[in-house]
mmCIF file of C-alpha atoms in Angstrom:
data_model
loop_
_atom_site.group_PDB
_atom_site.id
_atom_site.type_symbol
_atom_site.label_atom_id
_atom_site.label_comp_id
_atom_site.label_asym_id
_atom_site.label_seq_id
_atom_site.Cartn_x
_atom_site.Cartn_y
_atom_site.Cartn_z
ATOM 1 C CA MET A 25 0.000 0.000 0.000
ATOM 2 C CA ARG A 26 1.714 3.183 -1.214
ATOM 3 C CA GLU A 27 0.705 6.784 -0.850
ATOM 4 C CA SER A 28 1.838 9.856 -2.737
ATOM 5 C CA THR A 29 2.197 13.257 -1.075
ATOM 6 C CA ALA A 30 1.304 15.528 -3.994
ATOM 7 C CA VAL A 31 -1.113 18.300 -3.040
ATOM 8 C CA PRO A 32 -2.889 20.148 -5.860
ATOM 9 C CA PRO A 33 -3.800 23.823 -5.728
ATOM 10 C CA THR A 34 -7.232 24.730 -4.394
ATOM 11 C CA PRO A 35 -9.908 25.231 -5.514
ATOM 12 C CA VAL A 36 -10.054 22.335 -7.963
ATOM 13 C CA TYR A 37 -11.535 22.965 -11.416
ATOM 14 C CA ASP A 38 -13.027 20.563 -13.954
ATOM 15 C CA LEU A 39 -12.292 20.523 -17.690
ATOM 16 C CA GLU A 40 -14.826 23.301 -18.312
ATOM 17 C CA GLY A 41 -13.198 25.591 -15.785
ATOM 18 C CA ARG A 42 -15.854 25.206 -13.106
ATOM 19 C CA ALA A 43 -14.864 24.933 -9.470
ATOM 20 C CA ILE A 44 -15.625 21.453 -8.118
ATOM 21 C CA ASP A 45 -17.623 21.065 -4.925
ATOM 22 C CA PRO A 46 -14.889 20.848 -2.246
ATOM 23 C CA ILE A 47 -16.829 18.229 -0.265
ATOM 24 C CA ALA A 48 -16.596 15.886 -3.253
ATOM 25 C CA ALA A 49 -13.074 16.959 -4.246
ATOM 26 C CA ASP A 50 -11.670 16.416 -0.739
ATOM 27 C CA ASP A 51 -12.938 12.829 -0.475
ATOM 28 C CA TRP A 52 -11.247 9.638 -1.672
ATOM 29 C CA HIS A 53 -12.770 7.953 -4.734
ATOM 30 C CA PRO A 54 -11.904 4.579 -6.341
ATOM 31 C CA VAL A 55 -10.790 4.944 -9.958
ATOM 32 C CA ALA A 56 -9.219 1.613 -11.025
ATOM 33 C CA ARG A 57 -8.251 -1.862 -9.861
ATOM 34 C CA SER A 58 -4.661 -1.957 -8.640
ATOM 35 C CA GLY A 59 -3.948 -5.155 -10.564
ATOM 36 C CA ASP A 60 -4.952 -3.526 -13.847
ATOM 37 C CA LEU A 61 -2.137 -0.969 -13.627
ATOM 38 C CA LEU A 62 1.168 -2.805 -13.932
ATOM 39 C CA PRO A 63 4.618 -1.184 -13.611
ATOM 40 C CA GLY A 64 5.439 0.561 -16.849
ATOM 41 C CA ALA A 65 1.750 0.852 -17.782
ATOM 42 C CA LEU A 66 -0.673 3.761 -17.898
ATOM 43 C CA MET A 67 -4.439 4.024 -18.157
ATOM 44 C CA ARG A 68 -7.167 6.635 -18.394
ATOM 45 C CA SER A 69 -9.847 7.439 -15.849
ATOM 46 C CA ARG A 70 -12.248 10.261 -15.081
ATOM 47 C CA LEU A 71 -13.310 11.745 -11.755
ATOM 48 C CA LEU A 72 -15.585 14.699 -10.986
ATOM 49 C CA GLY A 73 -15.353 15.846 -14.591
ATOM 50 C CA VAL A 74 -11.553 15.729 -14.602
ATOM 51 C CA SER A 75 -9.734 13.411 -17.029
ATOM 52 C CA LEU A 76 -6.960 11.466 -15.312
ATOM 53 C CA VAL A 77 -3.951 9.480 -16.414
ATOM 54 C CA LEU A 78 -2.833 6.762 -13.992
ATOM 55 C CA TRP A 79 0.637 5.276 -14.300
ATOM 56 C CA ARG A 80 3.312 3.304 -12.492
ATOM 57 C CA GLY A 81 7.020 3.752 -12.899
ATOM 58 C CA MET A 82 9.265 0.759 -12.464
ATOM 59 C CA ASP A 83 9.733 1.563 -8.766
ATOM 60 C CA THR A 84 7.841 4.795 -8.035
ATOM 61 C CA GLY A 85 4.371 3.460 -7.209
ATOM 62 C CA VAL A 86 1.134 4.692 -8.736
ATOM 63 C CA GLN A 87 0.663 8.285 -9.896
ATOM 64 C CA ALA A 88 -2.569 10.121 -10.735
ATOM 65 C CA TRP A 89 -2.286 13.223 -12.914
ATOM 66 C CA GLU A 90 -4.577 15.425 -14.912
ATOM 67 C CA ASP A 91 -4.496 13.934 -18.395
ATOM 68 C CA ARG A 92 -2.977 17.047 -19.895
ATOM 69 C CA CYS A 93 0.548 17.996 -20.865
ATOM 70 C CA PRO A 94 1.342 21.452 -19.419
ATOM 71 C CA HIS A 95 3.268 22.309 -22.612
ATOM 72 C CA ARG A 96 0.592 22.081 -25.346
ATOM 73 C CA SER A 97 -2.327 20.432 -23.528
ATOM 74 C CA VAL A 98 -2.439 17.069 -25.331
ATOM 75 C CA GLN A 99 -3.439 13.933 -23.436
ATOM 76 C CA LEU A 100 -0.519 12.393 -21.584
ATOM 77 C CA SER A 101 -2.331 9.046 -21.606
ATOM 78 C CA GLY A 102 -1.330 8.719 -25.245
ATOM 79 C CA GLY A 103 2.323 8.631 -24.211
ATOM 80 C CA LYS A 104 4.492 5.919 -22.713
ATOM 81 C CA ILE A 105 6.435 5.083 -19.583
ATOM 82 C CA VAL A 106 10.206 5.118 -19.869
ATOM 83 C CA GLU A 107 11.791 3.860 -16.642
ATOM 84 C CA ASN A 108 10.307 6.231 -14.028
ATOM 85 C CA THR A 109 9.097 8.993 -16.350
ATOM 86 C CA LEU A 110 5.975 9.571 -18.406
ATOM 87 C CA VAL A 111 6.861 10.694 -21.941
ATOM 88 C CA CYS A 112 4.367 12.939 -23.764
ATOM 89 C CA PRO A 113 3.381 11.658 -27.243
ATOM 90 C CA TYR A 114 3.506 15.130 -28.856
ATOM 91 C CA HIS A 115 7.034 16.488 -28.327
ATOM 92 C CA GLY A 116 8.632 13.709 -26.288
ATOM 93 C CA LEU A 117 8.835 15.739 -23.075
ATOM 94 C CA ALA A 118 9.523 13.476 -20.095
ATOM 95 C CA PHE A 119 7.970 14.094 -16.666
ATOM 96 C CA ASP A 120 9.265 12.473 -13.480
ATOM 97 C CA ALA A 121 7.167 11.032 -10.645
ATOM 98 C CA THR A 122 6.752 14.491 -9.093
ATOM 99 C CA GLY A 123 5.197 15.754 -12.344
ATOM 100 C CA TYR A 124 8.163 17.970 -13.234
ATOM 101 C CA CYS A 125 9.512 18.057 -16.798
ATOM 102 C CA VAL A 126 13.031 16.606 -16.733
ATOM 103 C CA GLN A 127 13.768 16.162 -20.437
ATOM 104 C CA VAL A 128 13.084 18.214 -23.591
ATOM 105 C CA PRO A 129 14.413 16.353 -26.656
ATOM 106 C CA ALA A 130 14.325 19.458 -28.892
ATOM 107 C CA HIS A 131 16.582 21.331 -26.422
ATOM 108 C CA PRO A 132 18.825 18.904 -24.480
ATOM 109 C CA ASP A 133 20.380 21.678 -22.348
ATOM 110 C CA TYR A 134 17.130 23.507 -21.629
ATOM 111 C CA VAL A 135 16.074 23.846 -17.987
ATOM 112 C CA PRO A 136 12.259 23.867 -17.834
ATOM 113 C CA PRO A 137 10.549 26.506 -15.657
ATOM 114 C CA LYS A 138 8.768 25.519 -12.453
ATOM 115 C CA GLN A 139 5.372 25.653 -14.175
ATOM 116 C CA ALA A 140 6.512 22.834 -16.489
ATOM 117 C CA ARG A 141 4.816 20.384 -14.184
ATOM 118 C CA ALA A 142 1.893 18.022 -14.687
ATOM 119 C CA ARG A 143 -0.961 18.533 -12.260
ATOM 120 C CA SER A 144 -0.835 15.646 -9.785
ATOM 121 C CA PHE A 145 -3.295 14.359 -7.192
ATOM 122 C CA GLN A 146 -3.082 12.353 -4.004
ATOM 123 C CA VAL A 147 -3.244 8.571 -4.377
ATOM 124 C CA GLN A 148 -3.715 5.602 -2.046
ATOM 125 C CA GLU A 149 -4.180 1.901 -2.674
ATOM 126 C CA HIS A 150 -6.563 -0.111 -0.491
ATOM 127 C CA TYR A 151 -8.663 -3.262 -0.905
ATOM 128 C CA GLY A 152 -7.210 -3.959 -4.352
ATOM 129 C CA VAL A 153 -8.239 -0.550 -5.733
ATOM 130 C CA ILE A 154 -6.578 2.802 -6.493
ATOM 131 C CA PHE A 155 -8.212 5.735 -4.678
ATOM 132 C CA VAL A 156 -7.687 9.354 -5.772
ATOM 133 C CA ALA A 157 -8.541 12.667 -4.099
ATOM 134 C CA LEU A 158 -8.573 15.753 -6.305
ATOM 135 C CA GLY A 159 -8.538 18.105 -3.333
ATOM 136 C CA THR A 160 -7.047 17.898 0.144
ATOM 137 C CA PRO A 161 -8.682 15.061 2.098
ATOM 138 C CA THR A 162 -9.106 15.441 5.843
ATOM 139 C CA LYS A 163 -10.158 11.810 6.402
ATOM 140 C CA PRO A 164 -8.604 8.503 5.353
ATOM 141 C CA VAL A 165 -10.182 6.067 2.926
ATOM 142 C CA VAL A 166 -13.227 4.532 4.631
ATOM 143 C CA PRO A 167 -12.017 1.612 6.805
ATOM 144 C CA PHE A 168 -12.993 -1.940 5.857
ATOM 145 C CA PRO A 169 -11.236 -4.080 8.495
ATOM 146 C CA GLU A 170 -12.857 -7.337 7.355
ATOM 147 C CA TRP A 171 -10.786 -7.159 4.144
ATOM 148 C CA ASP A 172 -7.672 -8.289 6.050
ATOM 149 C CA ASP A 173 -9.463 -10.448 8.632
ATOM 150 C CA PRO A 174 -8.765 -14.165 7.968
ATOM 151 C CA ALA A 175 -12.150 -15.056 9.475
ATOM 152 C CA TYR A 176 -13.838 -13.551 6.408
ATOM 153 C CA ARG A 177 -13.895 -14.423 2.737
ATOM 154 C CA THR A 178 -13.597 -11.273 0.651
ATOM 155 C CA TYR A 179 -14.231 -10.282 -2.942
ATOM 156 C CA LEU A 180 -14.611 -7.225 -5.171
ATOM 157 C CA SER A 181 -17.409 -6.595 -7.664
ATOM 158 C CA GLY A 182 -17.030 -3.842 -10.233
ATOM 159 C CA PRO A 183 -16.473 -1.401 -11.697
ATOM 160 C CA HIS A 184 -20.046 -0.965 -12.949
ATOM 161 C CA ALA A 185 -20.864 2.140 -15.013
ATOM 162 C CA CYS A 186 -24.248 3.849 -14.742
ATOM 163 C CA ARG A 187 -25.678 7.023 -16.271
ATOM 164 C CA CYS A 188 -27.032 8.667 -13.133
ATOM 165 C CA SER A 189 -25.809 10.784 -10.265
ATOM 166 C CA GLY A 190 -23.654 8.849 -7.832
ATOM 167 C CA LEU A 191 -25.955 10.107 -5.080
ATOM 168 C CA ARG A 192 -28.912 8.369 -6.731
ATOM 169 C CA ALA A 193 -26.906 5.130 -6.694
ATOM 170 C CA ILE A 194 -26.083 5.453 -2.982
ATOM 171 C CA GLU A 195 -29.711 6.210 -2.143
ATOM 172 C CA ASN A 196 -30.741 3.103 -4.088
ATOM 173 C CA PHE A 197 -28.323 1.024 -2.001
ATOM 174 C CA LEU A 198 -29.985 2.351 1.171
ATOM 175 C CA ASP A 199 -33.516 1.666 -0.175
ATOM 176 C CA VAL A 200 -34.787 -1.711 1.086
ATOM 177 C CA ALA A 201 -38.329 -1.359 -0.270
ATOM 178 C CA HIS A 202 -37.210 -1.958 -3.859
ATOM 179 C CA LEU A 203 -35.665 -5.375 -3.076
ATOM 180 C CA PRO A 204 -38.878 -7.450 -3.430
ATOM 181 C CA PHE A 205 -39.495 -6.044 -6.919
ATOM 182 C CA VAL A 206 -36.165 -5.300 -8.614
ATOM 183 C CA HIS A 207 -34.441 -8.309 -7.002
ATOM 184 C CA ALA A 208 -37.421 -10.689 -6.745
ATOM 185 C CA GLY A 209 -36.399 -14.269 -6.130
ATOM 186 C CA ILE A 210 -33.018 -13.193 -4.760
ATOM 187 C CA LEU A 211 -33.383 -10.498 -2.104
ATOM 188 C CA GLY A 212 -37.153 -10.474 -1.698
ATOM 189 C CA GLU A 213 -40.567 -11.351 -3.150
ATOM 190 C CA PRO A 214 -43.483 -9.024 -4.056
ATOM 191 C CA GLU A 215 -45.906 -10.882 -1.766
ATOM 192 C CA TYR A 216 -43.600 -10.144 1.202
ATOM 193 C CA ALA A 217 -43.061 -6.450 0.485
ATOM 194 C CA VAL A 218 -43.986 -5.011 3.909
ATOM 195 C CA ILE A 219 -41.180 -2.962 5.476
ATOM 196 C CA ALA A 220 -41.402 -2.509 9.244
ATOM 197 C CA ASP A 221 -40.176 0.632 10.979
ATOM 198 C CA TYR A 222 -36.467 0.922 11.704
ATOM 199 C CA GLN A 223 -34.109 3.172 13.639
ATOM 200 C CA VAL A 224 -32.218 6.142 12.199
ATOM 201 C CA GLU A 225 -29.262 7.683 14.051
ATOM 202 C CA MET A 226 -27.288 10.698 12.912
ATOM 203 C CA GLY A 227 -23.695 11.013 14.148
ATOM 204 C CA ASP A 228 -20.333 12.586 13.446
ATOM 205 C CA GLN A 229 -19.401 9.724 11.102
ATOM 206 C CA GLY A 230 -22.616 9.785 9.074
ATOM 207 C CA ILE A 231 -25.952 7.991 9.465
ATOM 208 C CA LYS A 232 -26.777 4.534 10.802
ATOM 209 C CA PHE A 233 -30.000 2.664 10.030
ATOM 210 C CA SER A 234 -30.595 -0.189 12.497
ATOM 211 C CA ASP A 235 -32.720 -3.338 12.396
ATOM 212 C CA VAL A 236 -33.985 -2.926 8.836
ATOM 213 C CA ARG A 237 -35.995 -6.126 8.348
ATOM 214 C CA ILE A 238 -37.155 -7.822 5.165
ATOM 215 C CA TRP A 239 -38.306 -11.289 4.089
ATOM 216 C CA GLN A 240 -35.946 -13.094 1.712
ATOM 217 C CA PRO A 241 -36.378 -16.434 -0.087
ATOM 218 C CA ASP A 242 -33.067 -17.970 1.066
ATOM 219 C CA PRO A 243 -31.268 -15.698 3.529
ATOM 220 C CA ASP A 244 -28.968 -18.287 5.104
ATOM 221 C CA SER A 245 -28.364 -20.746 2.218
ATOM 222 C CA THR A 246 -30.667 -23.391 3.753
ATOM 223 C CA GLY A 247 -33.321 -23.108 1.059
ATOM 224 C CA GLN A 248 -35.865 -21.755 3.551
ATOM 225 C CA GLY A 249 -37.324 -18.269 3.393
ATOM 226 C CA GLY A 250 -37.346 -15.945 6.379
ATOM 227 C CA VAL A 251 -36.942 -12.426 7.733
ATOM 228 C CA VAL A 252 -33.426 -11.040 7.945
ATOM 229 C CA SER A 253 -32.101 -7.943 9.670
ATOM 230 C CA TYR A 254 -29.781 -5.388 8.115
ATOM 231 C CA ASP A 255 -27.807 -2.492 9.540
ATOM 232 C CA TYR A 256 -26.899 0.222 7.039
ATOM 233 C CA TRP A 257 -24.471 3.137 7.194
ATOM 234 C CA ALA A 258 -24.152 6.234 5.025
ATOM 235 C CA LEU A 259 -20.471 6.924 5.740
ATOM 236 C CA ARG A 260 -19.599 9.571 3.140
ATOM 237 C CA PRO A 261 -21.714 11.205 0.444
ATOM 238 C CA PHE A 262 -20.547 8.579 -2.070
ATOM 239 C CA THR A 263 -19.867 5.664 0.316
ATOM 240 C CA ALA A 264 -22.221 3.359 2.201
ATOM 241 C CA ALA A 265 -22.070 -0.024 3.905
ATOM 242 C CA LEU A 266 -24.340 -2.727 5.279
ATOM 243 C CA ARG A 267 -24.184 -5.700 7.607
ATOM 244 C CA LYS A 268 -26.587 -8.604 7.144
ATOM 245 C CA ASP A 269 -26.922 -11.065 9.996
ATOM 246 C CA VAL A 270 -27.933 -14.552 8.887
ATOM 247 C CA GLY A 271 -27.852 -16.244 12.327
ATOM 248 C CA ASN A 272 -25.420 -18.397 14.295
ATOM 249 C CA GLY A 273 -22.888 -15.585 14.376
ATOM 250 C CA ASN A 274 -22.686 -15.482 10.587
ATOM 251 C CA ALA A 275 -22.774 -12.189 8.759
ATOM 252 C CA MET A 276 -22.109 -10.530 5.425
ATOM 253 C CA ILE A 277 -20.608 -7.040 5.217
ATOM 254 C CA LEU A 278 -20.697 -4.940 2.059
ATOM 255 C CA LEU A 279 -18.800 -1.726 1.404
ATOM 256 C CA TYR A 280 -20.235 0.260 -1.507
ATOM 257 C CA CYS A 281 -18.389 3.166 -3.125
ATOM 258 C CA VAL A 282 -19.707 5.144 -6.064
ATOM 259 C CA THR A 283 -17.237 7.155 -8.120
ATOM 260 C CA PRO A 284 -18.796 10.381 -9.460
ATOM 261 C CA VAL A 285 -17.419 10.462 -13.004
ATOM 262 C CA SER A 286 -19.525 13.546 -13.651
ATOM 263 C CA GLU A 287 -22.658 14.988 -12.070
ATOM 264 C CA GLU A 288 -24.803 12.537 -14.060
ATOM 265 C CA GLU A 289 -22.462 9.560 -14.534
ATOM 266 C CA CYS A 290 -20.982 7.205 -11.987
ATOM 267 C CA VAL A 291 -19.086 3.954 -11.521
ATOM 268 C CA SER A 292 -19.854 1.655 -8.588
ATOM 269 C CA TRP A 293 -17.605 -0.694 -6.613
ATOM 270 C CA MET A 294 -18.741 -3.336 -4.131
ATOM 271 C CA TRP A 295 -16.482 -5.100 -1.639
ATOM 272 C CA GLY A 296 -17.930 -8.112 0.156
ATOM 273 C CA ALA A 297 -16.865 -10.053 3.245
ATOM 274 C CA LEU A 298 -18.628 -13.049 4.780
ATOM 275 C CA ASN A 299 -17.700 -15.643 7.400
ATOM 276 C CA TYR A 300 -19.885 -18.476 6.059
ATOM 277 C CA ALA A 301 -20.585 -20.267 2.721
ATOM 278 C CA ARG A 302 -17.030 -21.596 2.625
ATOM 279 C CA ASP A 303 -17.830 -23.860 -0.307
ATOM 280 C CA ALA A 304 -18.842 -20.967 -2.580
ATOM 281 C CA SER A 305 -16.080 -19.949 -4.992
ATOM 282 C CA GLU A 306 -14.915 -16.350 -5.269
ATOM 283 C CA ALA A 307 -16.102 -16.349 -8.882
ATOM 284 C CA ASP A 308 -19.614 -17.357 -7.771
ATOM 285 C CA LEU A 309 -19.700 -14.650 -5.089
ATOM 286 C CA ILE A 310 -18.640 -11.995 -7.599
ATOM 287 C CA ALA A 311 -21.107 -13.242 -10.227
ATOM 288 C CA PHE A 312 -23.960 -13.040 -7.700
ATOM 289 C CA GLN A 313 -23.045 -9.485 -6.707
ATOM 290 C CA ASP A 314 -22.600 -8.434 -10.336
ATOM 291 C CA LYS A 315 -26.082 -9.762 -11.114
ATOM 292 C CA VAL A 316 -27.703 -7.844 -8.264
ATOM 293 C CA ILE A 317 -25.938 -4.584 -9.129
ATOM 294 C CA LEU A 318 -26.783 -4.825 -12.824
ATOM 295 C CA GLN A 319 -30.466 -5.386 -11.999
ATOM 296 C CA ASP A 320 -30.540 -1.838 -10.603
ATOM 297 C CA VAL A 321 -29.084 -0.108 -13.660
ATOM 298 C CA GLY A 322 -32.318 0.202 -15.658
ATOM 299 C CA ASN A 323 -34.153 2.049 -12.900
ATOM 300 C CA LEU A 324 -31.152 4.178 -11.962
ATOM 301 C CA GLU A 325 -30.687 5.341 -15.542
ATOM 302 C CA SER A 326 -34.415 6.115 -15.897
ATOM 303 C CA HIS A 327 -34.415 8.674 -13.059
ATOM 304 C CA HIS A 328 -35.635 12.103 -14.118
ATOM 305 C CA PRO A 329 -33.961 14.231 -13.002
ATOM 306 C CA LYS A 330 -30.762 12.181 -12.960
ATOM 307 C CA ARG A 331 -29.401 14.281 -10.091
ATOM 308 C CA LEU A 332 -30.686 13.806 -6.556
ATOM 309 C CA PRO A 333 -33.148 16.500 -5.404
ATOM 310 C CA LEU A 334 -32.396 17.790 -1.915
ATOM 311 C CA ASP A 335 -35.610 19.807 -1.804
ATOM 312 C CA LEU A 336 -37.894 17.261 -0.151
ATOM 313 C CA ALA A 337 -40.953 18.715 -1.895
ATOM 314 C CA VAL A 338 -39.753 17.642 -5.361
ATOM 315 C CA GLU A 339 -40.749 13.988 -4.765
ATOM 316 C CA PHE A 340 -43.208 12.490 -2.273
ATOM 317 C CA HIS A 341 -42.053 10.024 0.378
ATOM 318 C CA LEU A 342 -43.242 6.843 2.104
ATOM 319 C CA PRO A 343 -42.657 5.769 5.724
ATOM 320 C CA SER A 344 -40.139 3.192 4.454
ATOM 321 C CA ASP A 345 -38.154 6.067 2.885
ATOM 322 C CA ARG A 346 -36.738 7.130 6.257
ATOM 323 C CA ALA A 347 -33.242 6.172 5.108
ATOM 324 C CA SER A 348 -33.553 8.179 1.894
ATOM 325 C CA LEU A 349 -34.931 11.196 3.732
ATOM 326 C CA ALA A 350 -32.156 11.106 6.323
ATOM 327 C CA TYR A 351 -29.540 10.773 3.577
ATOM 328 C CA ARG A 352 -30.904 13.769 1.638
ATOM 329 C CA LYS A 353 -31.139 15.909 4.780
ATOM 330 C CA TRP A 354 -27.560 14.944 5.704
ATOM 331 C CA LEU A 355 -26.245 15.900 2.249
ATOM 332 C CA LYS A 356 -27.992 19.253 2.529
ATOM 333 C CA GLN A 357 -26.492 19.841 5.976
ATOM 334 C CA LEU A 358 -23.036 19.029 4.611
ATOM 335 C CA GLY A 359 -23.560 21.576 1.844
ATOM 336 C CA LEU A 360 -22.884 19.064 -0.920
ATOM 337 C CA THR A 361 -23.852 20.248 -4.400
ATOM 338 C CA TYR A 362 -22.117 17.809 -6.791
ATOM 339 C CA GLY A 363 -24.649 15.484 -8.383
ATOM 340 C CA ALA A 364 -27.501 17.081 -6.423
ATOM 341 C CA ILE A 365 -30.280 19.563 -7.096
ATOM 342 C CA PRO A 366 -30.091 21.974 -4.140
#
């Protein structure tokens, strides 16, 4: 696990010159699987409307830069890695791991000015994924201790692209009432759609929703239907988690992060950990989670508006929407604007 120390100027602007919501810019967002970026390789990504180039030198760790050469503004992702430098495809300028231009082939003795530097961002690697912050984060990447706990089996599902606000995707994750219909036969059934009341607690670390109960056709892999209890957490605007107790001390924990590619596009990532079902292969666990996530895409992409309204009068609400209401009120209290309709 390596971490860079580059700190970009503030405020942070997107490709159209608009200042990015600092609450979103100062958070950590997953942008790529670590294993997909090998030493000597580079790849493209996009975060909060900013195009990124990700690359690894032979021994410098991962770097995340704006995908723009500071000389003539072409995409650096079209270049190549030479030892521990990224070489621009246009004029062959080489930039070291700090982003500074260290070689100009047209002028071998030329000393580039200090502004000859690619715009770099802070990077961390956790849970098999590269996280990037465009701003100056004040908190670490959301903890997921089960990932390194040998008592749990772990897996990663994603990335999954979706044309909607990342906030809509998080709210969908917190919405239990859709399970009997969108995920019928897996996470619920229409004839068992009743949602009992549950507890909502607001704290310094976000929101917790306790004892959220729903009937499921096979909650504990015994082939028998029954009511299960969930605890949910809204941990960051674009990060949520749940714990599902299936009895006998067995539980499944999911960490869900949604990367806001733009205000109306997102990519989701799901980490899972469970201390039962030892005979299930990792491939089967991932395939199951992929199936569930992809079942949500049609509804998520049909939202109109695609951004999440924070004015509670824009849509009407049901008693089972307590989680959604708390989430929207929390976002408004935070002052978040990215991907939302204030």
